[in-house]
PDB file of C-alpha atoms in Angstrom:
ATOM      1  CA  UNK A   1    -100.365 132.587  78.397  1.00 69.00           C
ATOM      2  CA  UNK A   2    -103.768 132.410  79.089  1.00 72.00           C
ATOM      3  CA  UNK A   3    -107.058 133.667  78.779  1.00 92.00           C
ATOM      4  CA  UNK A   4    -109.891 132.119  75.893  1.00 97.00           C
ATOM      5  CA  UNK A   5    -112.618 134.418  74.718  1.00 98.00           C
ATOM      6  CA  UNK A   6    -115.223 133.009  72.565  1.00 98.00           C
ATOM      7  CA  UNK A   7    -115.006 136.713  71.241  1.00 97.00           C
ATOM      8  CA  UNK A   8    -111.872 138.999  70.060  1.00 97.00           C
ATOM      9  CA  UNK A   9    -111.278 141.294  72.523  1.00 96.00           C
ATOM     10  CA  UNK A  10    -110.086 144.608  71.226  1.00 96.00           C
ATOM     11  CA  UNK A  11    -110.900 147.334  73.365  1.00 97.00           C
ATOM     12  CA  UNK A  12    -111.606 147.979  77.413  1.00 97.00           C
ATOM     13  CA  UNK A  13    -115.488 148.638  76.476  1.00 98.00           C
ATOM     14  CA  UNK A  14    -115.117 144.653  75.407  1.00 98.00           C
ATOM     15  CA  UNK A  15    -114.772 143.710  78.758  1.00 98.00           C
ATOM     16  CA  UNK A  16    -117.867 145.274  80.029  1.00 98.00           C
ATOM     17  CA  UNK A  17    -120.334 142.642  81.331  1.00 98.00           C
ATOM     18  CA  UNK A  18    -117.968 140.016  80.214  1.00 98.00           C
ATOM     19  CA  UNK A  19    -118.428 136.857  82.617  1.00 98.00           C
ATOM     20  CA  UNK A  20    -114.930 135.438  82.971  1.00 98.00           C
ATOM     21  CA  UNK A  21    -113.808 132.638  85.017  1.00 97.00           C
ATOM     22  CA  UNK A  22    -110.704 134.220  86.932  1.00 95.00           C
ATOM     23  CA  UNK A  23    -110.257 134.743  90.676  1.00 89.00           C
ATOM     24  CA  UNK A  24    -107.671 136.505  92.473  1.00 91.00           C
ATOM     25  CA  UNK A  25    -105.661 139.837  91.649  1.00 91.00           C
ATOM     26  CA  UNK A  26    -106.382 139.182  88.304  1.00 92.00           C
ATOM     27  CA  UNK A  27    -109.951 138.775  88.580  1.00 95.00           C
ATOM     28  CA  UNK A  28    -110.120 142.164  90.921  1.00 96.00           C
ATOM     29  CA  UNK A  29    -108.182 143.942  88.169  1.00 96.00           C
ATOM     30  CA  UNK A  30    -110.514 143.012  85.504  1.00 96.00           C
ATOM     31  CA  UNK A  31    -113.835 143.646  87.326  1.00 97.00           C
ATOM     32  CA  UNK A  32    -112.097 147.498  87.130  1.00 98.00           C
ATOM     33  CA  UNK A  33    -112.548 147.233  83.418  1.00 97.00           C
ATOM     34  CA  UNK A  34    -115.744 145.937  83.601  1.00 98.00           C
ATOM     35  CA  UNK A  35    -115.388 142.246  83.329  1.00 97.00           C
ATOM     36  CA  UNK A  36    -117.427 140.063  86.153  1.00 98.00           C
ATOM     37  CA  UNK A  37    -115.479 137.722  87.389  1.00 97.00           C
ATOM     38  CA  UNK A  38    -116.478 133.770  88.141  1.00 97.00           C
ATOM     39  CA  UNK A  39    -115.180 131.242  90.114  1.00 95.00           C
ATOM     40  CA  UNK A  40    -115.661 127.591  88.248  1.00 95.00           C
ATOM     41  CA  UNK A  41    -113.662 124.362  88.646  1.00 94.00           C
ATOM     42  CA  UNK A  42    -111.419 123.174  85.778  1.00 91.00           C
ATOM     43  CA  UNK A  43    -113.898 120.163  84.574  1.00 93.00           C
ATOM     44  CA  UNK A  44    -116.792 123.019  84.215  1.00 97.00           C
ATOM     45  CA  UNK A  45    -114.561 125.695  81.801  1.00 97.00           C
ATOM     46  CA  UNK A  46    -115.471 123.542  79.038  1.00 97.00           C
ATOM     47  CA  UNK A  47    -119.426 123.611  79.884  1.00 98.00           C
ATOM     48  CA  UNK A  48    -119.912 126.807  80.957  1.00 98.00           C
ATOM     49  CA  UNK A  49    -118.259 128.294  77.995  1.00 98.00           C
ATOM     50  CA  UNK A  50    -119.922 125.978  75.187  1.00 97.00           C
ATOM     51  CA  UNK A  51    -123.184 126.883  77.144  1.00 97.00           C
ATOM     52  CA  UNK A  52    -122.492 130.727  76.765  1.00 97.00           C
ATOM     53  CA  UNK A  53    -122.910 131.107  80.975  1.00 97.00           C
ATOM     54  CA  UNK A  54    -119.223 132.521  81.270  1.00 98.00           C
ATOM     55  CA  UNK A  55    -117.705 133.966  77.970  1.00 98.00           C
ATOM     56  CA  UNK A  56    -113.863 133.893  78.597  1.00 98.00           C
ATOM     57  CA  UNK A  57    -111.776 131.686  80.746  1.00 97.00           C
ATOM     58  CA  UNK A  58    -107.984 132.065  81.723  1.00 94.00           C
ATOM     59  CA  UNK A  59    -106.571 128.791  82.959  1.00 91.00           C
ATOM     60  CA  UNK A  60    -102.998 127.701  83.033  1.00 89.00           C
ATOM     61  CA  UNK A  61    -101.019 127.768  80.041  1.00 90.00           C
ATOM     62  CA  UNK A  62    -101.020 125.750  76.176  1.00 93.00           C
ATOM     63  CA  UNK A  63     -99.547 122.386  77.432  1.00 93.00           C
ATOM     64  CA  UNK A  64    -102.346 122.688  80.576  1.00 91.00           C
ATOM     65  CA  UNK A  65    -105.251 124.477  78.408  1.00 93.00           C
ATOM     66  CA  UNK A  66    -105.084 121.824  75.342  1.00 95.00           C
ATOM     67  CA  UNK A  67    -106.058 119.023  77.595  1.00 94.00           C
ATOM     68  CA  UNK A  68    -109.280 120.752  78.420  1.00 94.00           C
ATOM     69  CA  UNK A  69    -109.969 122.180  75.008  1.00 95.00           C
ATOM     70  CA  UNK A  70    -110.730 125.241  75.454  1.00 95.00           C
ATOM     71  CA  UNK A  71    -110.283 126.281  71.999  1.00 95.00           C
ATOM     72  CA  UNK A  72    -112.766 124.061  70.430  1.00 96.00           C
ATOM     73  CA  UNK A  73    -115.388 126.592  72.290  1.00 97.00           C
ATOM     74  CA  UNK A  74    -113.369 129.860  73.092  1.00 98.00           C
ATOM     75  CA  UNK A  75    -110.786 130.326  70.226  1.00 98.00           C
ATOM     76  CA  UNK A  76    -109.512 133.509  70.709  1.00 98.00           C
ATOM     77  CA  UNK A  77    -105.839 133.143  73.070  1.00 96.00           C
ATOM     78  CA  UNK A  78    -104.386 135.967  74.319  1.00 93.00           C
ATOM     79  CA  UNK A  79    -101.412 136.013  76.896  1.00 86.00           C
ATOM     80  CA  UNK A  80    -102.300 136.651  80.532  1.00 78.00           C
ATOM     81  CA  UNK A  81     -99.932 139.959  82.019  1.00 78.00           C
ATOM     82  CA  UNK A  82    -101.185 139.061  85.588  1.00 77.00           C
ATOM     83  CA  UNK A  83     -99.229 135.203  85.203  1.00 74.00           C
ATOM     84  CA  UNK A  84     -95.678 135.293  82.952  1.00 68.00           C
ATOM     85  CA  UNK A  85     -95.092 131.701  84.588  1.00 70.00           C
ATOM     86  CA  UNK A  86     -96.011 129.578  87.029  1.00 73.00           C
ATOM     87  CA  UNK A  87     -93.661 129.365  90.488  1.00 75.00           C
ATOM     88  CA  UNK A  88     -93.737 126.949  93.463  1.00 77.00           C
ATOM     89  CA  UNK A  89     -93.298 128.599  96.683  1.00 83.00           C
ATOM     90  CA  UNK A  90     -92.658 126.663 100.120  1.00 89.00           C
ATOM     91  CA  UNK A  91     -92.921 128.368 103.311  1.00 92.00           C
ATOM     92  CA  UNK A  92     -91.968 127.723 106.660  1.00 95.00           C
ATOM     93  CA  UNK A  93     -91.896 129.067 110.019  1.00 96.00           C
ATOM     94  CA  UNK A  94     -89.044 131.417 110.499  1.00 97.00           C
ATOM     95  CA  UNK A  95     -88.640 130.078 114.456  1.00 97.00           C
ATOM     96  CA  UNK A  96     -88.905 126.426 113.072  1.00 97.00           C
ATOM     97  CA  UNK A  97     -86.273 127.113 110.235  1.00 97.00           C
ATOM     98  CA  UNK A  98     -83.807 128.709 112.644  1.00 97.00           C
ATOM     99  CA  UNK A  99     -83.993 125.429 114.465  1.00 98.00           C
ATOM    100  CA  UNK A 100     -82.877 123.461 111.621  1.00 98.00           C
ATOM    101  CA  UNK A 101     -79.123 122.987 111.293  1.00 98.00           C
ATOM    102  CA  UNK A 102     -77.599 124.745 108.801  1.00 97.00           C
ATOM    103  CA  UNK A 103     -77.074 121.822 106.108  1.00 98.00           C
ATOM    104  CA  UNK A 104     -80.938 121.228 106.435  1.00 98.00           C
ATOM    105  CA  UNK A 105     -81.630 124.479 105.367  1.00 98.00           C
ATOM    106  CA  UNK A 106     -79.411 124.615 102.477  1.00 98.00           C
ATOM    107  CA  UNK A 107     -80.884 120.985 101.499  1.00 97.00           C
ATOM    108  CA  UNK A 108     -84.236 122.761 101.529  1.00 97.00           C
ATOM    109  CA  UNK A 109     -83.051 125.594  99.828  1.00 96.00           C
ATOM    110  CA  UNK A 110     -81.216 123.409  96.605  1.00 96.00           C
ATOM    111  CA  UNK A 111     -84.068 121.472  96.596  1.00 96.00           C
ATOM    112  CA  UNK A 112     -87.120 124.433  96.390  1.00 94.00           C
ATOM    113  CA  UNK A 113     -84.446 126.420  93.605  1.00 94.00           C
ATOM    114  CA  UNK A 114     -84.499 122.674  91.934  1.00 95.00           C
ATOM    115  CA  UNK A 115     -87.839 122.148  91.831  1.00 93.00           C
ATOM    116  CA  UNK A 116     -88.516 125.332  90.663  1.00 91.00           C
ATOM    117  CA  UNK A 117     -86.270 125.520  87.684  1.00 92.00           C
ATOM    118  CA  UNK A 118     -87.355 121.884  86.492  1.00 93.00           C
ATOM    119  CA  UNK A 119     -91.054 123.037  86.612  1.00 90.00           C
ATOM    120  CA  UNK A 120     -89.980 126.214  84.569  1.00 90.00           C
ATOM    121  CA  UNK A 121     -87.480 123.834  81.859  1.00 93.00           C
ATOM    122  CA  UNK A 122     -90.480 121.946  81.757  1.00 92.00           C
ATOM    123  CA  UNK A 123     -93.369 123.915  80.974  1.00 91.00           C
ATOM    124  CA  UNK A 124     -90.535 126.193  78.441  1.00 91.00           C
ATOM    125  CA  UNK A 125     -90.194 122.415  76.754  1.00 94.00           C
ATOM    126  CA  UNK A 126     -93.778 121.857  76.551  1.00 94.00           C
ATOM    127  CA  UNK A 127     -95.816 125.143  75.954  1.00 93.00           C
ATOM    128  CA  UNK A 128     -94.137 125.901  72.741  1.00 94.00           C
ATOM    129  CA  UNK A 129     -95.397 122.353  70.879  1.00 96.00           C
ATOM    130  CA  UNK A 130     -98.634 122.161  72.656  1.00 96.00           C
ATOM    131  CA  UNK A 131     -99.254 125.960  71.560  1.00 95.00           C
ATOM    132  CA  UNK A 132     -98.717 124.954  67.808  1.00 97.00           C
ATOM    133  CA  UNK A 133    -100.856 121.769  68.155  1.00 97.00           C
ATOM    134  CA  UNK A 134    -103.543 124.428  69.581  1.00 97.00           C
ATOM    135  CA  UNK A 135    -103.174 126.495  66.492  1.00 97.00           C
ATOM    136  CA  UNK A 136    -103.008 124.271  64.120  1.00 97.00           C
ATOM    137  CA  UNK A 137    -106.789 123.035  65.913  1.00 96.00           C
ATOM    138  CA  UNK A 138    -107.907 126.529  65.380  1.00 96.00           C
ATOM    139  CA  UNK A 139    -107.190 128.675  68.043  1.00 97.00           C
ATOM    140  CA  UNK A 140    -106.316 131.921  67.465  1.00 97.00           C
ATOM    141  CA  UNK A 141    -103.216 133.644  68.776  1.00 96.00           C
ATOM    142  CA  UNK A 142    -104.072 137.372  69.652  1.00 95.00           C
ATOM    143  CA  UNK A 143    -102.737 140.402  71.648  1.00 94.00           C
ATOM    144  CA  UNK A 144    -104.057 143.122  74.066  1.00 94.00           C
ATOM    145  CA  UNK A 145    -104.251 146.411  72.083  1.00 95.00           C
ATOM    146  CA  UNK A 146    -102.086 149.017  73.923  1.00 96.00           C
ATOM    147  CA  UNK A 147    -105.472 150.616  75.612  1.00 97.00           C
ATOM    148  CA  UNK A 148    -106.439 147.363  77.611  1.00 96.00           C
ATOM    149  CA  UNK A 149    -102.590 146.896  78.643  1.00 94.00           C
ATOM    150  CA  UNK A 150    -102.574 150.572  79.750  1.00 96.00           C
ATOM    151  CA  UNK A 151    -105.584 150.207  81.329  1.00 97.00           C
ATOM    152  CA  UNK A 152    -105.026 146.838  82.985  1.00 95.00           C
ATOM    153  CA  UNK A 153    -101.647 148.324  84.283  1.00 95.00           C
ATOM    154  CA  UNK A 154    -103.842 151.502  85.733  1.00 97.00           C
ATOM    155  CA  UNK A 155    -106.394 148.825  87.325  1.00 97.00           C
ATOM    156  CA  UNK A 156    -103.650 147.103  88.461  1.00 95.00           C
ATOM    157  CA  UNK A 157    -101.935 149.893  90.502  1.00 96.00           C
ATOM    158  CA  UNK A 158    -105.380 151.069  91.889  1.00 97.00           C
ATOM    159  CA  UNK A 159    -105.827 147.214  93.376  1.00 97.00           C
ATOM    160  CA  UNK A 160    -102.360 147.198  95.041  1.00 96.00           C
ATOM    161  CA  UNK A 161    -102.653 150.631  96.228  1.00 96.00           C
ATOM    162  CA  UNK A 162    -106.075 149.765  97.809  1.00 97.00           C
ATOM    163  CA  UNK A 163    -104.877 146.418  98.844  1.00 97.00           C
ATOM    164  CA  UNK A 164    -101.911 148.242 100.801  1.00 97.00           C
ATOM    165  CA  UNK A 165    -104.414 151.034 102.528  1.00 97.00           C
ATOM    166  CA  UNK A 166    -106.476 147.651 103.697  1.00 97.00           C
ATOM    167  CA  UNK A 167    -103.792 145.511 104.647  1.00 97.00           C
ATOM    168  CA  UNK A 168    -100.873 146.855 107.348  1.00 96.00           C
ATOM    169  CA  UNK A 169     -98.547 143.682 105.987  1.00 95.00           C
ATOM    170  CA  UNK A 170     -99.214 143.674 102.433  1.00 95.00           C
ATOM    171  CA  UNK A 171     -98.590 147.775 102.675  1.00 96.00           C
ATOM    172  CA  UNK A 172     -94.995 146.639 104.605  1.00 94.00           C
ATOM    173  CA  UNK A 173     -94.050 144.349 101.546  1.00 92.00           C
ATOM    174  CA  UNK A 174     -95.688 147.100  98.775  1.00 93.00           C
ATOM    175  CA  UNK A 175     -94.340 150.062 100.342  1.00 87.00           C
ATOM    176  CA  UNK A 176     -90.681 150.543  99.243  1.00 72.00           C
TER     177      UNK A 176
END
């Protein structure tokens, strides 16, 4: 999950001019359809959508979103394609890792998979509950019509494949 509109969203022309706060591939995406993305801190959502200066926000999920109440001022919740879940990553440098003995690495390795899959039991435990809570408040659970997910999957393609022509490593990883 999630974006909040303080408006129902039902068709790509929706998105034209609207001021959301989302960054990243997402956000690059959804300027393709029109929207204008913004880049605001968590304690200004709130604000800036009661004020009317941004008029959609996509944040983290129900358990995460409730606790800034989103849905007091933006009611309409519709799940995010660009983020099914959230994952941890950890990186390190491949000379320094092949200098760690082997049981290091496989401590490192248990303990990333661990970390992940807690994280994921967690949020699977508490998204559900914290969802209901949110519409029993009032929010209101939508979905993308088929046009915006066909046209967020064109968008989508168009960033990656201009994304790839721009960057030689990303292109490496894209590229089959």
């Amino acid at each position: 999950m999630g974006d909040w509109y303080r408006k129902q969203i039902k068709s790509v022309s929706d998105y034209k001019g609207l001021k959301m706060r989302v960054g990243g591939f997402a956000g690059k995406v959804l300027e393709k359809l029109g929207a204008v993305p913004q880049q605001i801190s968590a304690g200004d959502i709130y604000a800036s959508l009661e004020k009317g200066t941004i008029d959609a926000a996509e944040w983290i999920g129900p358990y995460d979103d409730e606790k800034l109440g989103l849905y007091k001022v933006a009611p309409y919740y519709y799940p995010a394609w660009w983020e099914p879940a959230t994952q941890f990553s950890v990186m390190i440098n491949k000379k320094e890792w092949d200098k760690l003995p082997n049981n290091y690495q496989q401590i490192l390795e248990v303990a990333a998979a661990e970390t992940n899959a807690r994280m994921l039991a967690e949020y699977d435990f508490k998204n559900p509950t914290a969802l209901s809570r949110l519409q029993k408040g009032g929010a209101k659970l939508n979905k993308f019509s088929n046009e915006i997910m066909e046209a967020s999957f064109k968008a989508a393609n168009e960033v990656l494949e201009e994304t790839a022509a721009k960057n030689p490593d990303f292109k490496k990883i894209y590229e089959p």
